[in-house]
XYZ file of C-alpha atoms in Angstrom:
454
model
C 364.064 129.690 -176.052
C 365.998 126.150 -174.961
C 368.840 127.165 -178.001
C 372.466 127.776 -177.764
C 374.502 129.593 -180.259
C 377.981 129.959 -180.943
C 379.836 131.364 -183.678
C 382.615 134.288 -185.218
C 380.185 136.884 -187.686
C 383.493 137.520 -189.151
C 386.720 136.813 -189.498
C 389.601 139.490 -188.502
C 393.692 139.006 -188.511
C 394.410 140.959 -185.512
C 397.747 140.699 -183.328
C 400.293 138.061 -183.829
C 400.003 134.831 -182.666
C 400.657 130.898 -184.277
C 399.335 131.225 -187.785
C 396.040 128.318 -186.104
C 394.934 131.167 -182.927
C 395.774 134.222 -186.066
C 393.613 132.554 -188.737
C 390.631 132.408 -186.429
C 390.549 135.402 -184.998
C 387.332 137.199 -185.499
C 383.959 138.658 -184.135
C 382.301 135.929 -181.745
C 377.914 136.576 -180.457
C 377.566 133.846 -177.614
C 374.079 133.483 -177.388
C 371.976 130.853 -174.572
C 368.258 131.033 -174.142
C 367.743 134.220 -176.028
C 370.074 136.220 -174.503
C 373.470 137.974 -176.619
C 376.098 136.407 -173.679
C 378.508 138.155 -175.345
C 377.666 141.928 -175.763
C 380.233 144.499 -174.052
C 381.172 147.380 -173.867
C 385.455 148.140 -175.159
C 386.389 150.473 -172.058
C 389.682 151.786 -174.654
C 386.830 153.170 -177.074
C 383.298 153.620 -175.044
C 381.467 151.893 -177.782
C 379.078 148.549 -176.907
C 379.401 146.104 -179.526
C 377.161 142.823 -180.274
C 380.019 140.225 -180.461
C 384.057 140.186 -178.865
C 387.511 140.000 -181.164
C 388.866 136.868 -180.104
C 390.415 133.645 -181.578
C 388.707 130.609 -182.360
C 390.825 128.274 -181.836
C 391.300 128.323 -178.184
C 388.121 128.534 -177.181
C 387.218 125.200 -180.168
C 390.004 123.399 -178.724
C 388.985 124.148 -174.861
C 384.849 123.282 -175.934
C 386.799 120.113 -177.739
C 388.862 118.841 -174.313
C 385.773 118.544 -172.183
C 383.181 117.631 -174.486
C 382.311 115.006 -171.899
C 382.579 116.772 -168.792
C 380.583 119.750 -170.570
C 377.914 117.408 -171.086
C 378.076 114.502 -168.727
C 379.440 116.132 -166.041
C 377.221 117.692 -162.871
C 377.330 120.968 -160.900
C 379.242 118.716 -157.705
C 378.553 119.162 -154.275
C 381.362 120.999 -153.452
C 380.829 124.649 -152.807
C 383.094 126.237 -154.055
C 383.343 123.651 -157.127
C 387.243 122.695 -157.112
C 389.746 124.180 -159.244
C 389.782 121.739 -161.614
C 386.587 120.935 -162.442
C 385.854 125.426 -162.670
C 388.877 124.547 -165.886
C 386.761 123.029 -168.003
C 383.533 123.763 -166.922
C 384.491 127.695 -166.809
C 385.241 129.787 -169.828
C 386.848 132.434 -168.567
C 389.809 129.037 -168.323
C 389.993 129.354 -172.277
C 391.991 131.790 -171.353
C 394.772 132.977 -173.976
C 394.839 136.109 -173.063
C 391.098 136.715 -174.446
C 388.659 138.255 -172.003
C 385.938 135.551 -171.517
C 382.126 135.892 -170.859
C 381.343 134.728 -167.732
C 379.838 131.178 -168.724
C 379.041 128.346 -167.110
C 378.671 124.962 -168.343
C 377.222 121.187 -166.632
C 375.111 118.319 -167.008
C 372.049 118.149 -165.467
C 370.435 114.758 -165.999
C 369.459 114.702 -169.645
C 369.854 118.916 -169.862
C 372.539 121.066 -170.134
C 372.364 124.320 -167.974
C 374.216 127.274 -168.538
C 374.807 129.660 -165.473
C 375.911 132.942 -166.603
C 376.632 136.553 -165.338
C 378.031 139.492 -165.927
C 381.243 141.845 -165.006
C 380.951 143.728 -162.198
C 380.664 147.633 -163.157
C 383.586 148.341 -160.763
C 385.455 145.406 -163.322
C 389.841 147.446 -164.832
C 390.391 145.220 -168.064
C 388.946 146.412 -171.161
C 385.572 144.473 -171.979
C 382.964 144.775 -169.299
C 380.395 142.160 -170.829
C 376.970 144.026 -169.902
C 373.907 140.551 -169.669
C 373.751 137.739 -168.270
C 370.940 134.521 -167.607
C 368.012 135.732 -164.950
C 368.498 132.763 -163.404
C 369.736 129.277 -165.596
C 368.932 127.837 -168.577
C 368.635 124.161 -169.545
C 369.321 122.591 -172.977
C 368.127 119.453 -174.753
C 371.445 118.141 -174.966
C 371.714 116.533 -178.061
C 371.041 120.464 -178.788
C 374.360 121.186 -176.810
C 375.761 119.216 -178.893
C 374.866 120.430 -181.957
C 375.548 123.994 -181.386
C 378.912 122.987 -180.163
C 379.903 120.511 -182.966
C 378.734 123.464 -185.396
C 381.405 125.615 -183.985
C 384.721 123.183 -183.635
C 383.561 122.328 -187.713
C 383.563 126.455 -188.413
C 386.530 126.684 -187.045
C 388.379 123.395 -188.333
C 386.837 124.591 -192.059
C 388.910 127.883 -191.193
C 391.544 126.594 -191.048
C 391.187 124.506 -193.426
C 390.926 127.564 -196.135
C 394.155 129.214 -194.769
C 395.368 125.848 -195.354
C 396.050 124.383 -191.763
C 395.496 121.158 -192.093
C 396.923 119.097 -189.145
C 396.004 120.947 -186.232
C 396.238 119.360 -182.360
C 392.572 120.837 -182.548
C 392.109 117.892 -185.695
C 393.368 115.582 -184.155
C 392.068 115.737 -181.115
C 388.666 116.202 -182.833
C 389.174 112.915 -184.726
C 389.609 110.946 -181.399
C 385.779 112.575 -179.769
C 384.035 111.698 -183.337
C 385.209 108.354 -183.322
C 384.324 107.694 -179.256
C 381.019 109.238 -179.425
C 380.774 106.998 -182.109
C 381.377 104.001 -180.783
C 378.815 102.708 -177.506
C 381.354 101.006 -175.098
C 383.728 104.157 -175.531
C 381.124 106.332 -175.163
C 379.772 105.016 -172.071
C 384.006 104.650 -170.624
C 383.833 108.622 -171.693
C 380.387 109.021 -169.331
C 380.835 107.326 -166.376
C 384.804 108.572 -166.400
C 383.132 112.316 -166.780
C 380.737 111.743 -163.828
C 383.400 111.007 -162.331
C 385.006 114.114 -162.850
C 387.812 112.606 -164.779
C 389.180 113.714 -167.998
C 389.363 111.430 -171.065
C 391.893 108.342 -169.997
C 393.075 109.506 -166.217
C 390.483 107.649 -164.037
C 391.011 104.177 -162.699
C 390.591 101.519 -166.088
C 389.331 98.766 -163.094
C 386.258 101.649 -161.483
C 385.509 102.546 -164.206
C 384.640 99.367 -165.816
C 382.520 97.945 -162.285
C 380.948 100.977 -162.580
C 380.210 99.621 -166.281
C 378.863 96.375 -164.839
C 376.759 97.980 -163.198
C 374.839 99.628 -166.138
C 372.333 97.824 -167.002
C 370.669 96.894 -163.728
C 371.462 100.793 -162.463
C 370.579 102.556 -165.777
C 372.729 104.560 -167.053
C 370.660 108.143 -166.027
C 371.393 106.418 -162.209
C 374.568 106.258 -162.455
C 374.920 110.164 -164.271
C 373.933 110.052 -160.625
C 375.995 108.463 -157.846
C 379.019 108.497 -159.784
C 379.547 111.875 -159.064
C 379.398 110.775 -155.185
C 382.445 108.626 -155.402
C 385.008 111.492 -156.933
C 383.673 115.149 -155.234
C 386.293 116.907 -154.641
C 390.090 117.198 -157.153
C 392.005 116.495 -153.595
C 390.134 112.580 -154.096
C 392.230 110.088 -154.987
C 392.457 107.283 -157.146
C 392.390 104.657 -154.248
C 389.520 106.603 -152.374
C 387.538 106.603 -155.188
C 387.505 103.484 -155.308
C 387.457 102.257 -151.705
C 383.393 104.719 -152.112
C 382.569 102.382 -154.526
C 383.485 98.809 -153.083
C 381.227 101.385 -149.765
C 378.733 101.502 -152.626
C 378.255 97.862 -152.787
C 378.827 96.333 -149.933
C 376.073 98.439 -148.380
C 374.048 96.561 -151.308
C 374.927 93.600 -149.727
C 372.826 93.754 -147.434
C 369.464 93.287 -146.110
C 367.074 96.737 -147.465
C 363.529 97.288 -146.759
C 362.302 95.380 -149.531
C 358.701 96.408 -151.159
C 356.336 96.683 -154.061
C 355.417 100.132 -154.268
C 352.231 101.332 -155.374
C 351.593 104.015 -157.037
C 348.230 105.439 -158.193
C 347.990 105.802 -161.919
C 347.715 109.551 -162.129
C 346.769 111.059 -165.730
C 346.300 114.099 -164.509
C 350.076 114.643 -164.186
C 351.734 116.275 -167.616
C 354.668 115.502 -169.235
C 357.438 116.081 -167.184
C 359.357 118.852 -169.175
C 362.973 118.292 -168.518
C 364.676 121.618 -170.555
C 362.159 123.674 -167.977
C 362.667 124.573 -164.059
C 361.929 121.038 -162.006
C 359.801 123.049 -159.640
C 356.776 123.784 -160.379
C 356.040 120.507 -161.586
C 357.475 118.447 -158.627
C 354.374 120.654 -156.902
C 352.108 120.386 -159.071
C 353.189 116.363 -158.840
C 352.878 115.845 -155.538
C 349.109 117.867 -155.410
C 347.967 115.374 -157.501
C 348.814 112.373 -155.409
C 347.795 114.971 -152.175
C 344.101 114.877 -153.712
C 343.587 111.844 -155.716
C 344.365 109.787 -151.841
C 341.689 112.582 -150.973
C 344.883 113.893 -148.465
C 342.798 116.530 -146.605
C 344.214 116.301 -142.860
C 346.940 118.553 -142.039
C 349.677 115.959 -142.160
C 350.654 113.277 -144.415
C 351.373 110.379 -141.989
C 354.540 107.728 -143.130
C 351.889 105.017 -142.583
C 350.989 106.599 -146.122
C 354.354 106.400 -147.434
C 354.897 103.637 -146.727
C 352.314 102.214 -148.365
C 352.956 103.853 -151.392
C 355.836 102.110 -151.790
C 354.926 99.071 -150.683
C 357.240 98.363 -147.224
C 356.524 97.524 -143.810
C 356.958 100.793 -141.805
C 357.872 98.657 -138.533
C 361.530 97.055 -140.994
C 361.949 101.450 -141.217
C 364.501 100.934 -137.516
C 367.324 99.048 -139.581
C 366.992 99.610 -143.256
C 370.455 98.763 -144.475
C 372.518 102.303 -144.605
C 375.013 103.672 -146.675
C 375.107 106.814 -145.350
C 378.545 107.963 -145.220
C 378.011 108.366 -148.729
C 375.534 110.694 -149.052
C 372.436 108.301 -151.004
C 369.888 106.501 -150.768
C 368.748 103.310 -153.339
C 365.468 101.627 -154.461
C 367.263 99.262 -155.407
C 365.075 96.554 -158.011
C 364.723 93.168 -157.680
C 364.757 90.074 -160.284
C 360.893 89.039 -158.976
C 359.834 92.949 -159.843
C 360.132 94.664 -155.648
C 362.303 97.540 -154.520
C 364.635 97.250 -151.879
C 365.654 100.788 -149.946
C 368.513 101.860 -148.740
C 367.839 104.355 -146.573
C 370.123 106.865 -145.557
C 368.492 108.747 -142.409
C 367.018 107.085 -139.070
C 365.702 110.350 -137.474
C 361.926 110.500 -138.013
C 361.698 113.858 -139.266
C 364.656 112.756 -142.113
C 363.510 109.638 -143.103
C 359.348 110.808 -143.673
C 361.574 113.443 -146.533
C 363.723 111.079 -147.946
C 360.886 108.574 -148.040
C 358.738 111.294 -149.858
C 361.868 111.679 -152.110
C 362.150 108.427 -153.314
C 358.518 108.405 -154.321
C 359.197 111.194 -156.473
C 361.665 109.678 -158.037
C 359.109 106.652 -158.539
C 356.471 108.901 -160.534
C 360.303 110.823 -161.978
C 360.235 106.886 -163.887
C 356.631 106.890 -164.959
C 356.958 102.882 -163.157
C 359.416 102.028 -165.805
C 359.461 98.627 -164.030
C 363.857 98.975 -164.999
C 366.718 101.330 -163.465
C 367.352 102.421 -160.147
C 365.740 105.190 -157.925
C 368.663 107.307 -156.190
C 368.307 110.172 -153.460
C 371.311 111.884 -152.739
C 372.717 116.324 -152.163
C 373.098 117.088 -155.480
C 372.228 119.712 -157.634
C 371.240 117.336 -160.942
C 367.730 118.606 -161.978
C 366.463 115.185 -160.494
C 366.852 116.128 -157.453
C 365.836 118.973 -157.263
C 362.447 118.146 -157.964
C 362.736 115.044 -155.569
C 362.855 117.601 -152.686
C 360.939 120.530 -153.974
C 357.914 116.936 -154.325
C 358.622 115.941 -151.248
C 358.644 119.432 -149.603
C 355.529 119.578 -151.169
C 353.422 116.179 -150.839
C 354.656 116.494 -146.577
C 353.874 119.969 -146.021
C 352.127 121.673 -148.759
C 352.341 125.430 -149.069
C 348.709 126.078 -148.732
C 348.277 124.225 -145.713
C 351.385 126.366 -143.927
C 349.414 130.119 -145.560
C 346.246 129.179 -144.051
C 347.525 127.867 -140.824
C 349.645 131.161 -140.563
C 346.760 133.085 -141.692
C 344.615 131.784 -138.791
C 347.469 132.194 -136.093
C 347.790 135.803 -136.928
C 345.589 137.138 -138.865
C 348.016 139.020 -142.327
C 350.450 140.617 -140.078
C 353.085 137.309 -140.991
C 353.037 138.822 -144.740
C 355.721 138.607 -145.829
C 357.331 139.080 -142.360
C 359.219 138.057 -140.134
C 357.772 134.344 -138.803
C 359.278 133.890 -135.513
C 361.455 130.264 -134.557
C 358.948 129.582 -132.007
C 355.975 129.053 -134.830
C 358.545 127.191 -137.436
C 359.330 124.602 -134.688
C 355.282 124.455 -134.106
C 354.801 123.462 -138.010
C 358.146 121.676 -138.015
C 356.582 119.169 -135.213
C 352.706 119.581 -136.800
C 354.005 118.194 -140.252
C 357.151 116.210 -139.089
C 359.545 117.731 -141.369
C 362.399 119.859 -140.255
C 362.710 123.177 -139.585
C 364.390 123.670 -143.203
C 362.064 122.778 -144.872
C 359.155 124.804 -143.261
C 361.673 127.533 -144.643
C 361.881 126.462 -147.361
C 358.323 126.201 -148.428
C 357.393 129.093 -146.925
C 359.981 130.795 -148.910
C 359.556 129.987 -152.167
C 355.821 131.058 -152.153
C 357.388 133.520 -150.593
C 355.709 133.677 -147.067
C 358.371 135.312 -145.638
C 362.061 137.221 -147.044
C 365.143 135.722 -148.162
C 366.059 137.093 -144.184
C 363.684 134.930 -142.838
C 364.641 131.847 -144.423
C 367.390 130.078 -143.817
C 368.687 128.353 -146.454
C 371.398 127.250 -145.922
C 370.470 123.531 -144.656
C 373.010 122.602 -141.346
């Protein structure tokens, strides 16, 4: 169930606080994807409750303050995320003396992704939350907006009922709603959030420069590019502007020009952006292999180039924007695409070409908007990686290979490095790609997968 419910089930005055906080104290219930995230054990009373006693005011104020970042800023490249990012995206940052569920909320393409974990058994806090999400919950952005808006409006209505009108929350929320209704201001706020800034904190010139690219790159692609300009809290304004200038100067050089020739594939199902991308990407890659009758194990580099409409001999002279960890497909006025590749090593370049094919598939043959590949963990980038892995290193081929090599003894057991290397050389992919495909298809255990790429 793609839903988010934030509600106060009962208002209760409790404790000593400001009028705004005291008047909006009540029982909070938070549910996502059918899971009650506020179900908890009250350590003092030794009871299990479905809702938790908090003040709605600080939560509503936090949601309003971080409205644009919650809805449009993705998970950053830095792991763990910076303190600044966590303060804008993790519910415990609401604080005000209350214990909040460990919920993380951030943008992921056209959806908002939620992660949540239960409290540890050994916690010394008075509230121990019992439920988390098994994986991520993908919510349509419009649905997340409505749920958050409803909670804020409910809190404001309670304040009015308590004769508290001119509150900071009321002023802030009016500003947010006015910005959301103005097209240009909304676009400004979206880019600002993608860059990792709070409202009015980003360099105005940098935001305007990105807005100038909007009609060419498409707002969806800018959402994939902008976070790379400001990937951590230590980056200052000058560094962000320098990154933008590096991007533009790279695009002034000639890329590898081609006209993609991907077949129309009616068998590829309509994409479901609010479900995990991996199976959908694998199915699309299988359909392309089937359509092209790619019965041989290896998907050749010449076939990759043919699908993108580029001359294989020009790959070696491609302009690079590798310092930004980004590759692009920039659409030209004549309908061709200029590709800017990040990698030069054959295996990495093949994977990159396959990812660009995946992004073209995602665009459904659209003639507008750029293609973009990077290392972010957005839905779009995860789709590309899963698609490329299956296209170049299909799971069923690996299974057949391992069964021929060692009967059934390999299943869910250790696969030695020599075998991994043999497979990687056979398909011209990295060792990491082989391990990832084997692990994702339950052919090797996690201990054998080495999931962190080096």
